[in-house]
CSV table of C-alpha atoms in Angstrom, one decimal:
chain,number,residue,atom,x,y,z
A,12,UNK,CA,-8.4,-43.1,-98.9
A,13,UNK,CA,-11.8,-43.8,-100.6
A,14,UNK,CA,-12.4,-47.3,-101.6
A,15,UNK,CA,-13.0,-46.1,-105.1
A,16,UNK,CA,-9.6,-44.7,-105.5
A,17,UNK,CA,-7.1,-46.7,-107.5
A,18,UNK,CA,-4.0,-47.4,-105.7
A,19,UNK,CA,-2.0,-46.9,-108.9
A,20,UNK,CA,-3.4,-43.4,-109.5
A,21,UNK,CA,-3.1,-42.4,-105.9
A,22,UNK,CA,0.6,-43.5,-105.5
A,23,UNK,CA,-0.3,-46.1,-102.7
A,24,UNK,CA,1.0,-48.8,-104.8
A,25,UNK,CA,4.5,-47.8,-103.6
A,26,UNK,CA,4.0,-49.3,-100.2
A,27,UNK,CA,2.5,-52.4,-101.5
A,28,UNK,CA,5.4,-53.0,-104.0
A,29,UNK,CA,7.7,-52.3,-101.1
A,30,UNK,CA,6.2,-54.8,-98.9
A,31,UNK,CA,6.3,-57.2,-101.9
A,32,UNK,CA,10.0,-56.7,-102.3
A,33,UNK,CA,10.7,-57.0,-98.5
A,34,UNK,CA,8.7,-60.2,-98.3
A,35,UNK,CA,10.5,-61.7,-101.3
A,36,UNK,CA,14.0,-60.8,-99.8
A,37,UNK,CA,13.2,-62.0,-96.4
A,38,UNK,CA,12.0,-65.3,-97.7
A,39,UNK,CA,15.2,-65.8,-99.7
A,40,UNK,CA,17.4,-65.2,-96.7
A,41,UNK,CA,15.5,-67.6,-94.4
A,42,UNK,CA,16.1,-70.3,-97.0
A,43,UNK,CA,19.7,-69.4,-97.4
A,44,UNK,CA,20.2,-69.5,-93.5
A,45,UNK,CA,18.7,-72.8,-93.4
A,46,UNK,CA,20.7,-74.1,-96.2
A,47,UNK,CA,23.9,-72.8,-94.3
A,48,UNK,CA,23.2,-74.3,-91.0
A,49,UNK,CA,21.4,-77.5,-91.7
A,50,UNK,CA,23.0,-80.5,-93.4
A,51,UNK,CA,21.4,-81.6,-96.6
A,52,UNK,CA,19.1,-84.1,-95.3
A,53,UNK,CA,17.8,-82.0,-92.5
A,54,UNK,CA,17.4,-79.0,-94.8
A,55,UNK,CA,15.3,-81.2,-97.1
A,56,UNK,CA,13.2,-82.0,-94.1
A,57,UNK,CA,12.8,-78.2,-93.4
A,58,UNK,CA,11.9,-77.5,-96.9
A,59,UNK,CA,9.2,-80.1,-96.7
A,60,UNK,CA,7.9,-78.5,-93.5
A,61,UNK,CA,8.2,-75.0,-95.2
A,62,UNK,CA,6.3,-76.4,-98.2
A,63,UNK,CA,3.5,-78.1,-96.1
A,64,UNK,CA,3.0,-75.1,-93.9
A,65,UNK,CA,2.9,-72.7,-96.8
A,66,UNK,CA,0.8,-74.8,-98.8
A,67,UNK,CA,-1.9,-74.5,-96.1
A,68,UNK,CA,-1.0,-70.9,-95.7
A,69,UNK,CA,-1.6,-70.5,-99.5
A,70,UNK,CA,-5.1,-71.9,-99.1
A,71,UNK,CA,-5.9,-69.3,-96.4
A,72,UNK,CA,-4.9,-66.5,-98.9
A,73,UNK,CA,-8.3,-67.2,-100.4
A,74,UNK,CA,-9.6,-65.5,-97.3
A,75,UNK,CA,-7.8,-62.3,-98.4
A,76,UNK,CA,-8.9,-62.7,-102.1
A,77,UNK,CA,-12.6,-63.0,-101.3
A,78,UNK,CA,-12.6,-60.5,-98.4
A,79,UNK,CA,-10.9,-58.0,-100.7
A,80,UNK,CA,-13.5,-58.6,-103.4
A,81,UNK,CA,-16.6,-58.7,-101.0
A,82,UNK,CA,-15.5,-55.5,-99.1
A,83,UNK,CA,-14.5,-53.6,-102.2
A,84,UNK,CA,-17.8,-54.5,-104.0
A,85,UNK,CA,-19.9,-53.6,-100.9
A,86,UNK,CA,-18.3,-50.2,-100.9
A,87,UNK,CA,-18.4,-50.1,-97.1
A,88,UNK,CA,-22.1,-51.0,-97.0
A,89,UNK,CA,-23.4,-54.3,-95.3
A,90,UNK,CA,-24.5,-56.0,-92.1
A,91,UNK,CA,-22.3,-59.2,-92.3
A,92,UNK,CA,-19.1,-59.1,-90.2
A,93,UNK,CA,-16.1,-60.5,-92.0
A,94,UNK,CA,-13.6,-61.4,-89.2
A,95,UNK,CA,-15.9,-64.0,-87.2
A,96,UNK,CA,-16.3,-65.8,-90.4
A,97,UNK,CA,-12.5,-65.7,-91.0
A,98,UNK,CA,-11.8,-66.9,-87.5
A,99,UNK,CA,-14.3,-69.8,-87.9
A,100,UNK,CA,-12.7,-71.0,-91.2
A,101,UNK,CA,-9.1,-70.5,-90.0
A,102,UNK,CA,-9.9,-72.5,-86.6
A,103,UNK,CA,-11.7,-75.2,-88.5
A,104,UNK,CA,-8.6,-75.7,-90.9
A,105,UNK,CA,-6.3,-75.8,-87.9
A,106,UNK,CA,-8.4,-78.4,-86.1
A,107,UNK,CA,-8.5,-80.6,-89.4
A,108,UNK,CA,-4.7,-80.3,-89.8
A,109,UNK,CA,-4.1,-81.3,-86.1
A,110,UNK,CA,-6.4,-84.2,-86.2
A,111,UNK,CA,-5.4,-85.5,-89.6
A,112,UNK,CA,-1.7,-84.9,-88.8
A,113,UNK,CA,-1.7,-87.9,-86.5
A,114,UNK,CA,-1.8,-90.0,-89.5
A,115,UNK,CA,0.4,-88.0,-92.1
A,116,UNK,CA,2.7,-86.0,-90.0
A,117,UNK,CA,5.0,-89.0,-89.0
A,118,UNK,CA,5.5,-90.0,-92.7
A,119,UNK,CA,6.1,-86.4,-93.9
A,120,UNK,CA,8.0,-84.9,-91.1
A,121,UNK,CA,9.7,-88.0,-89.6
A,122,UNK,CA,10.7,-88.5,-85.9
A,123,UNK,CA,10.3,-84.7,-85.1
A,124,UNK,CA,6.7,-84.6,-86.2
A,125,UNK,CA,5.1,-83.6,-82.9
A,126,UNK,CA,6.9,-80.4,-82.7
A,127,UNK,CA,6.7,-79.6,-86.3
A,128,UNK,CA,2.9,-80.2,-86.3
A,129,UNK,CA,2.2,-78.2,-83.3
A,130,UNK,CA,4.2,-75.3,-85.0
A,131,UNK,CA,2.0,-75.7,-88.1
A,132,UNK,CA,-1.3,-75.7,-86.1
A,133,UNK,CA,-0.4,-72.4,-84.3
A,134,UNK,CA,1.0,-70.8,-87.4
A,135,UNK,CA,-2.3,-71.5,-89.3
A,136,UNK,CA,-4.6,-69.8,-86.8
A,137,UNK,CA,-2.3,-66.7,-86.7
A,138,UNK,CA,-1.9,-66.6,-90.3
A,139,UNK,CA,-5.6,-67.1,-91.1
A,140,UNK,CA,-6.6,-64.1,-89.0
A,141,UNK,CA,-3.9,-61.8,-90.7
A,142,UNK,CA,-5.4,-62.8,-94.2
A,143,UNK,CA,-8.8,-61.5,-92.9
A,144,UNK,CA,-7.2,-58.2,-91.8
A,145,UNK,CA,-5.2,-58.1,-95.2
A,146,UNK,CA,-8.6,-58.4,-97.2
A,147,UNK,CA,-10.3,-55.9,-95.0
A,148,UNK,CA,-7.4,-53.4,-95.7
A,149,UNK,CA,-7.2,-54.1,-99.3
A,150,UNK,CA,-11.0,-53.9,-99.7
A,151,UNK,CA,-11.0,-50.4,-98.0
A,152,UNK,CA,-7.9,-49.3,-100.0
A,153,UNK,CA,-6.0,-48.9,-96.8
A,154,UNK,CA,-2.9,-49.9,-98.6
A,155,UNK,CA,-0.5,-48.7,-96.0
A,156,UNK,CA,-1.9,-51.0,-93.5
A,157,UNK,CA,-2.1,-53.8,-95.8
A,158,UNK,CA,1.5,-53.3,-96.7
A,159,UNK,CA,2.6,-53.0,-93.1
A,160,UNK,CA,1.0,-56.4,-92.2
A,161,UNK,CA,2.6,-58.2,-95.1
A,162,UNK,CA,6.1,-56.6,-94.9
A,163,UNK,CA,6.5,-56.7,-91.2
A,164,UNK,CA,5.5,-60.4,-91.0
A,165,UNK,CA,8.3,-61.3,-93.4
A,166,UNK,CA,10.8,-59.2,-91.5
A,167,UNK,CA,9.8,-60.7,-88.1
A,168,UNK,CA,10.2,-64.2,-89.7
A,169,UNK,CA,13.7,-63.3,-90.8
A,170,UNK,CA,14.6,-61.8,-87.3
A,171,UNK,CA,13.3,-64.8,-85.4
A,172,UNK,CA,15.0,-67.3,-87.7
A,173,UNK,CA,18.3,-65.4,-87.4
A,174,UNK,CA,17.9,-65.4,-83.6
A,175,UNK,CA,17.4,-69.2,-83.7
A,176,UNK,CA,20.5,-69.8,-85.8
A,177,UNK,CA,22.6,-67.5,-83.5
A,178,UNK,CA,21.4,-69.5,-80.5
A,179,UNK,CA,22.3,-72.7,-82.3
A,180,UNK,CA,18.8,-73.9,-82.9
A,181,UNK,CA,18.0,-76.4,-85.6
A,182,UNK,CA,14.9,-77.8,-87.4
A,183,UNK,CA,12.3,-77.3,-84.6
A,184,UNK,CA,13.5,-73.8,-83.7
A,185,UNK,CA,13.5,-72.7,-87.2
A,186,UNK,CA,10.0,-74.1,-87.6
A,187,UNK,CA,8.5,-72.3,-84.7
A,188,UNK,CA,10.3,-69.1,-85.8
A,189,UNK,CA,8.4,-69.4,-89.1
A,190,UNK,CA,5.1,-70.1,-87.3
A,191,UNK,CA,5.2,-67.4,-84.6
A,192,UNK,CA,6.1,-64.7,-87.1
A,193,UNK,CA,2.5,-64.9,-88.4
A,194,UNK,CA,1.3,-63.1,-85.2
A,195,UNK,CA,3.1,-59.9,-86.0
A,196,UNK,CA,-0.2,-58.3,-86.7
A,197,UNK,CA,-1.1,-58.5,-83.1
A,198,UNK,CA,1.5,-55.8,-82.2
A,199,UNK,CA,0.0,-53.5,-84.8
A,200,UNK,CA,-3.6,-54.0,-83.7
A,201,UNK,CA,-2.3,-53.1,-80.2
A,202,UNK,CA,-0.3,-50.1,-81.2
A,203,UNK,CA,-2.6,-48.4,-83.9
A,204,UNK,CA,-6.2,-47.6,-83.4
A,205,UNK,CA,-6.8,-47.0,-87.2
A,206,UNK,CA,-5.7,-50.7,-87.7
A,207,UNK,CA,-8.2,-51.9,-85.1
A,208,UNK,CA,-11.1,-50.4,-87.3
A,209,UNK,CA,-10.3,-53.3,-89.7
A,210,UNK,CA,-11.5,-55.7,-87.2
A,211,UNK,CA,-15.1,-54.3,-87.6
A,212,UNK,CA,-15.3,-54.4,-91.4
A,213,UNK,CA,-18.6,-55.6,-92.7
A,214,UNK,CA,-19.9,-56.5,-96.3
A,215,UNK,CA,-23.3,-56.9,-97.9
A,216,UNK,CA,-25.1,-60.3,-98.4
A,217,UNK,CA,-25.6,-63.3,-96.0
A,218,UNK,CA,-23.0,-64.8,-93.8
A,219,UNK,CA,-23.7,-68.3,-95.7
A,220,UNK,CA,-22.9,-66.7,-98.9
A,221,UNK,CA,-19.7,-65.0,-97.7
A,222,UNK,CA,-18.6,-68.3,-96.1
A,223,UNK,CA,-19.3,-70.3,-99.4
A,224,UNK,CA,-17.4,-67.9,-101.4
A,225,UNK,CA,-14.4,-68.1,-99.0
A,226,UNK,CA,-14.6,-71.9,-99.1
A,227,UNK,CA,-14.3,-71.8,-102.9
A,228,UNK,CA,-11.6,-69.2,-102.9
A,229,UNK,CA,-9.6,-71.1,-100.3
A,230,UNK,CA,-10.0,-74.4,-102.1
A,231,UNK,CA,-8.6,-72.7,-105.3
A,232,UNK,CA,-5.7,-71.0,-103.5
A,233,UNK,CA,-5.1,-74.3,-101.7
A,234,UNK,CA,-4.6,-76.1,-105.1
A,235,UNK,CA,-2.4,-73.1,-106.2
A,236,UNK,CA,-0.3,-73.3,-103.0
A,237,UNK,CA,0.2,-77.0,-103.4
A,238,UNK,CA,1.7,-76.1,-106.8
A,239,UNK,CA,3.6,-73.1,-105.6
A,240,UNK,CA,5.2,-73.4,-102.1
A,241,UNK,CA,3.9,-77.0,-101.6
A,242,UNK,CA,5.7,-78.3,-104.4
A,243,UNK,CA,8.2,-80.1,-102.3
A,244,UNK,CA,5.4,-82.2,-100.9
A,245,UNK,CA,4.3,-83.1,-104.3
A,246,UNK,CA,7.9,-84.1,-105.3
A,247,UNK,CA,8.3,-86.0,-101.9
A,248,UNK,CA,5.2,-88.2,-102.5
A,249,UNK,CA,6.1,-89.0,-106.1
A,250,UNK,CA,9.9,-89.6,-105.6
A,251,UNK,CA,11.6,-92.6,-103.9
A,252,UNK,CA,13.0,-91.8,-100.5
A,253,UNK,CA,16.6,-92.5,-101.5
A,254,UNK,CA,16.3,-90.1,-104.6
A,255,UNK,CA,14.5,-87.4,-102.5
A,256,UNK,CA,17.3,-87.5,-99.9
A,257,UNK,CA,19.5,-85.7,-102.6
A,258,UNK,CA,16.7,-83.5,-103.8
A,259,UNK,CA,17.6,-80.3,-101.8
A,260,UNK,CA,19.6,-78.6,-104.5
A,261,UNK,CA,16.7,-78.8,-107.1
A,262,UNK,CA,14.1,-78.0,-104.6
A,263,UNK,CA,15.9,-74.8,-103.4
A,264,UNK,CA,16.5,-73.9,-106.9
A,265,UNK,CA,12.8,-74.1,-107.6
A,266,UNK,CA,12.3,-71.6,-104.8
A,267,UNK,CA,15.1,-69.3,-105.8
A,268,UNK,CA,13.8,-69.2,-109.4
A,269,UNK,CA,10.2,-68.5,-108.4
A,270,UNK,CA,10.5,-66.0,-105.7
A,271,UNK,CA,11.4,-62.8,-107.7
A,272,UNK,CA,8.4,-63.1,-109.8
A,273,UNK,CA,5.7,-64.9,-107.5
A,274,UNK,CA,6.2,-63.2,-104.0
A,275,UNK,CA,5.5,-59.7,-105.3
A,276,UNK,CA,2.8,-60.9,-107.5
A,277,UNK,CA,1.1,-62.8,-104.8
A,278,UNK,CA,1.0,-59.6,-102.8
A,279,UNK,CA,-0.1,-57.5,-105.8
A,280,UNK,CA,-2.9,-59.7,-106.9
A,281,UNK,CA,-5.2,-58.1,-104.3
A,282,UNK,CA,-4.6,-54.8,-105.7
A,283,UNK,CA,-5.2,-56.4,-109.3
A,284,UNK,CA,-8.7,-57.7,-108.1
A,285,UNK,CA,-9.8,-54.1,-107.2
A,286,UNK,CA,-8.6,-52.8,-110.6
A,287,UNK,CA,-10.4,-55.4,-112.6
A,288,UNK,CA,-13.6,-54.9,-110.8
A,289,UNK,CA,-13.4,-51.1,-111.6
A,290,UNK,CA,-11.7,-51.0,-114.9
A,291,UNK,CA,-12.1,-54.3,-116.6
A,292,UNK,CA,-9.8,-56.8,-118.1
A,293,UNK,CA,-7.8,-54.2,-120.1
A,294,UNK,CA,-5.7,-53.7,-117.1
A,295,UNK,CA,-4.0,-57.0,-117.7
A,296,UNK,CA,-2.5,-55.9,-120.9
A,297,UNK,CA,0.5,-54.0,-119.5
A,298,UNK,CA,1.0,-56.4,-116.7
A,299,UNK,CA,1.1,-59.5,-118.9
A,300,UNK,CA,3.6,-57.6,-121.2
A,301,UNK,CA,5.8,-56.7,-118.3
A,302,UNK,CA,5.7,-60.4,-117.1
A,303,UNK,CA,6.8,-61.6,-120.5
A,304,UNK,CA,9.8,-59.2,-120.6
A,305,UNK,CA,10.8,-60.1,-117.0
A,306,UNK,CA,10.5,-63.9,-117.4
A,307,UNK,CA,12.7,-63.7,-120.7
A,308,UNK,CA,15.4,-61.4,-119.1
A,309,UNK,CA,15.3,-63.5,-115.9
A,310,UNK,CA,15.8,-66.7,-117.7
A,311,UNK,CA,18.9,-65.6,-119.5
A,312,UNK,CA,20.2,-64.2,-116.1
A,313,UNK,CA,19.4,-67.4,-114.4
A,314,UNK,CA,21.4,-69.5,-117.0
A,315,UNK,CA,24.6,-67.6,-115.9
A,316,UNK,CA,23.9,-66.6,-112.2
A,317,UNK,CA,21.8,-69.5,-111.0
A,318,UNK,CA,24.6,-72.1,-110.6
A,319,UNK,CA,27.0,-69.4,-109.0
A,320,UNK,CA,24.3,-68.3,-106.5
A,321,UNK,CA,23.5,-72.0,-105.5
A,322,UNK,CA,27.3,-72.5,-104.8
A,323,UNK,CA,27.4,-69.5,-102.8
A,324,UNK,CA,24.4,-70.7,-100.5
A,325,UNK,CA,25.9,-74.1,-100.2
A,326,UNK,CA,29.1,-75.2,-102.0
A,327,UNK,CA,27.9,-78.9,-102.3
A,328,UNK,CA,24.7,-77.8,-104.3
A,329,UNK,CA,24.9,-78.4,-108.1
A,330,UNK,CA,22.2,-77.5,-110.6
A,331,UNK,CA,23.1,-76.7,-114.2
A,332,UNK,CA,22.4,-73.2,-115.8
A,333,UNK,CA,20.0,-74.8,-118.3
A,334,UNK,CA,17.8,-76.2,-115.6
A,335,UNK,CA,17.8,-72.8,-113.8
A,336,UNK,CA,16.8,-71.1,-117.0
A,337,UNK,CA,13.9,-73.5,-117.6
A,338,UNK,CA,12.8,-73.1,-113.9
A,339,UNK,CA,12.5,-69.3,-114.5
A,340,UNK,CA,10.4,-69.9,-117.6
A,341,UNK,CA,8.2,-72.2,-115.8
A,342,UNK,CA,7.9,-69.6,-113.0
A,343,UNK,CA,6.7,-67.1,-115.6
A,344,UNK,CA,3.9,-69.6,-116.6
A,345,UNK,CA,2.9,-69.9,-112.8
A,346,UNK,CA,2.8,-66.0,-112.6
A,347,UNK,CA,0.6,-65.9,-115.5
A,348,UNK,CA,-1.8,-68.5,-114.0
A,349,UNK,CA,-1.7,-66.2,-110.9
A,350,UNK,CA,-2.8,-63.3,-113.0
A,351,UNK,CA,-5.7,-65.0,-114.8
A,352,UNK,CA,-6.8,-66.5,-111.5
A,353,UNK,CA,-7.1,-63.1,-109.7
A,354,UNK,CA,-8.9,-61.7,-112.8
A,355,UNK,CA,-11.4,-64.6,-112.6
A,356,UNK,CA,-12.1,-63.9,-109.0
A,357,UNK,CA,-12.7,-60.3,-109.8
A,358,UNK,CA,-15.2,-61.2,-112.5
A,359,UNK,CA,-16.9,-63.3,-109.8
A,360,UNK,CA,-16.1,-66.6,-111.5
A,361,UNK,CA,-15.3,-68.4,-108.4
A,362,UNK,CA,-16.0,-72.1,-109.8
A,363,UNK,CA,-13.8,-71.4,-112.8
A,364,UNK,CA,-11.1,-70.0,-110.6
A,365,UNK,CA,-11.2,-73.2,-108.5
A,366,UNK,CA,-11.2,-75.4,-111.7
A,367,UNK,CA,-8.2,-73.8,-113.2
A,368,UNK,CA,-6.0,-74.3,-110.2
A,369,UNK,CA,-7.2,-77.9,-109.6
A,370,UNK,CA,-6.5,-78.7,-113.2
A,371,UNK,CA,-3.0,-77.1,-112.9
A,372,UNK,CA,-2.1,-79.1,-109.8
A,373,UNK,CA,-3.4,-82.2,-111.2
A,374,UNK,CA,-1.6,-81.9,-114.4
A,375,UNK,CA,1.6,-81.2,-112.6
A,376,UNK,CA,1.2,-84.1,-110.3
A,377,UNK,CA,0.4,-86.6,-113.2
A,378,UNK,CA,3.8,-85.5,-115.0
A,379,UNK,CA,5.7,-86.2,-111.7
A,380,UNK,CA,4.3,-89.7,-111.7
A,381,UNK,CA,6.0,-90.3,-115.2
A,382,UNK,CA,9.4,-92.2,-115.0
A,383,UNK,CA,12.4,-90.0,-115.7
A,384,UNK,CA,15.2,-88.0,-114.0
A,385,UNK,CA,14.4,-85.8,-111.2
A,386,UNK,CA,15.2,-82.6,-112.9
A,387,UNK,CA,13.3,-83.4,-116.2
A,388,UNK,CA,10.2,-84.4,-114.1
A,389,UNK,CA,10.5,-81.1,-112.1
A,390,UNK,CA,10.9,-79.0,-115.3
A,391,UNK,CA,8.0,-80.6,-117.3
A,392,UNK,CA,5.5,-80.7,-114.3
A,393,UNK,CA,6.1,-77.0,-113.6
A,394,UNK,CA,5.4,-76.0,-117.2
A,395,UNK,CA,2.6,-78.2,-118.0
A,396,UNK,CA,0.4,-77.6,-114.9
A,397,UNK,CA,0.3,-73.8,-115.3
A,398,UNK,CA,-0.3,-74.1,-119.1
A,399,UNK,CA,-3.4,-76.3,-118.4
A,400,UNK,CA,-4.7,-74.0,-115.7
A,401,UNK,CA,-4.3,-70.8,-117.9
A,402,UNK,CA,-6.4,-72.6,-120.6
A,403,UNK,CA,-9.2,-73.0,-118.1
A,404,UNK,CA,-9.2,-69.7,-116.7
A,405,UNK,CA,-9.1,-67.9,-120.2
A,406,UNK,CA,-11.4,-70.3,-121.9
A,407,UNK,CA,-14.2,-70.6,-119.4
A,408,UNK,CA,-13.5,-67.5,-117.0
A,409,UNK,CA,-12.2,-64.5,-118.7
A,410,UNK,CA,-13.7,-64.8,-122.1
A,411,UNK,CA,-17.1,-65.8,-120.9
A,412,UNK,CA,-16.9,-63.6,-117.9
A,413,UNK,CA,-16.0,-60.4,-119.9
A,414,UNK,CA,-18.9,-61.2,-122.3
A,415,UNK,CA,-21.5,-61.7,-119.5
A,416,UNK,CA,-20.3,-59.1,-117.1
A,417,UNK,CA,-19.0,-59.5,-113.6
A,418,UNK,CA,-21.9,-60.8,-111.9
A,419,UNK,CA,-21.9,-64.4,-113.3
A,420,UNK,CA,-21.1,-66.6,-110.4
A,421,UNK,CA,-24.0,-68.9,-109.3
A,422,UNK,CA,-22.8,-69.1,-105.7
A,423,UNK,CA,-25.3,-67.6,-103.4
A,424,UNK,CA,-24.6,-64.3,-101.6
C-alpha cells in the first residue's frame, strides 16, 4: 500500500480495529485471571507491577508515535535509520530502570522485587524494539503488519499467563509471562520476509533531530502512561499502606472502566497521526462525536453492569454503580486527552504535547494528595487531570498549530 493511502479509505482500518479489540479483551482476561488466582493483597502487588511496567511501556509508545510521524512525513525518503536509534533509547531506559530499581523496587514491589525488576527490564528492551517496528509499519501504511504485531503480542501474553495459572504459578510467574510476551515480534520477523523490511526503514533529517523528537515524545507518553496504566503507582505513593492493602477493588475497577475506550484508542492514535498530517484537524470531529456518545452510553451501562461484573471476577470486591459510572466518564476525558495529544504530535507541536500530559499528570497527583476517601480522591483526580491537559493541548497546540501550519516545532531535525 502506498504511504499516501488512507487506511480508512483503503479498508485497512479493519485489521487495526481488530487488533485493538483483541488487545483490549486479552488485557481484560489477564487481569481477571490474576484477580481469580491471587489473594487480594498479592493481586494488589501484581497490579502495582502491571502499572509500573506498563507505565514504562507507555513512555516507549512515544517511539511508535514519533517514528510514525517521521516515516510518514519522509514518504520513504531519507538516510537516517530508525531502528538503531530505537534500540539505543530502549536500551538506555532499561539500564536506567535496572540501576535505579535497586533503590525503589524494594519499596514498590516488596520482598519479591529482584524477580519483578528483572522481568521489567527484559520486557522494556523487547517492548521498545516492537514500538520501533510498529512505527515503521504505521508510517509506511503497512497496517496488516502493524495489526499483527499489536494483536499477537496481546494474545501471547494471555496464553503465557494462562499457562502460568494452569501450572500453579503465582506473582513472579505472571510477571515473567507479561514481560516475555513483548518478544512475540521476533517470531514474525523470522517467519515473514516482508516484515523484516521494516527493520531497514529510514527517514529524512539527522540522527540527533530524530532522537530529540523521540525523547520528547517518550517524555510525553511517559507522563500519559503514569496517568493511564501507571495510576496504581500514583495511588500507592499517595495512600497509607494499610488503606492501599484494600485498594484492589477500586484499582481493578479503574482498569475495567478504561479498557473499552483507551485500549482501542491507544492503538488507533497512530492512524490518527497520519490522517491529521494529510487531512487536517477536521478528521477529529466525527471521532470526538463518537467518543462523547460512547462515553455517555458506557457510563449508564457501567452503573448497572459494573458492580455485577466485579463480583463475577471476585465475589469479595465491592464498588458501587455510581463510582463505576464516574470512572467511565473520567475515562472519556482521558480518551479525549489522547486524541488531542495525537493531533498535537501530527501538527509537529511536540513541546505542547509534552506540556499537556505533564500538566494532566501533575494535576491528578495533586488531587490525590488532598485528604478524603479513597474512591472520591480517585474519581476527582481522574477527571481533573485530563481536563487540564486538554486545555493545554487545545489552547497552545491545536489552535495555534492549525493557524500556523504543521511545521511549527522548534525542535531540530
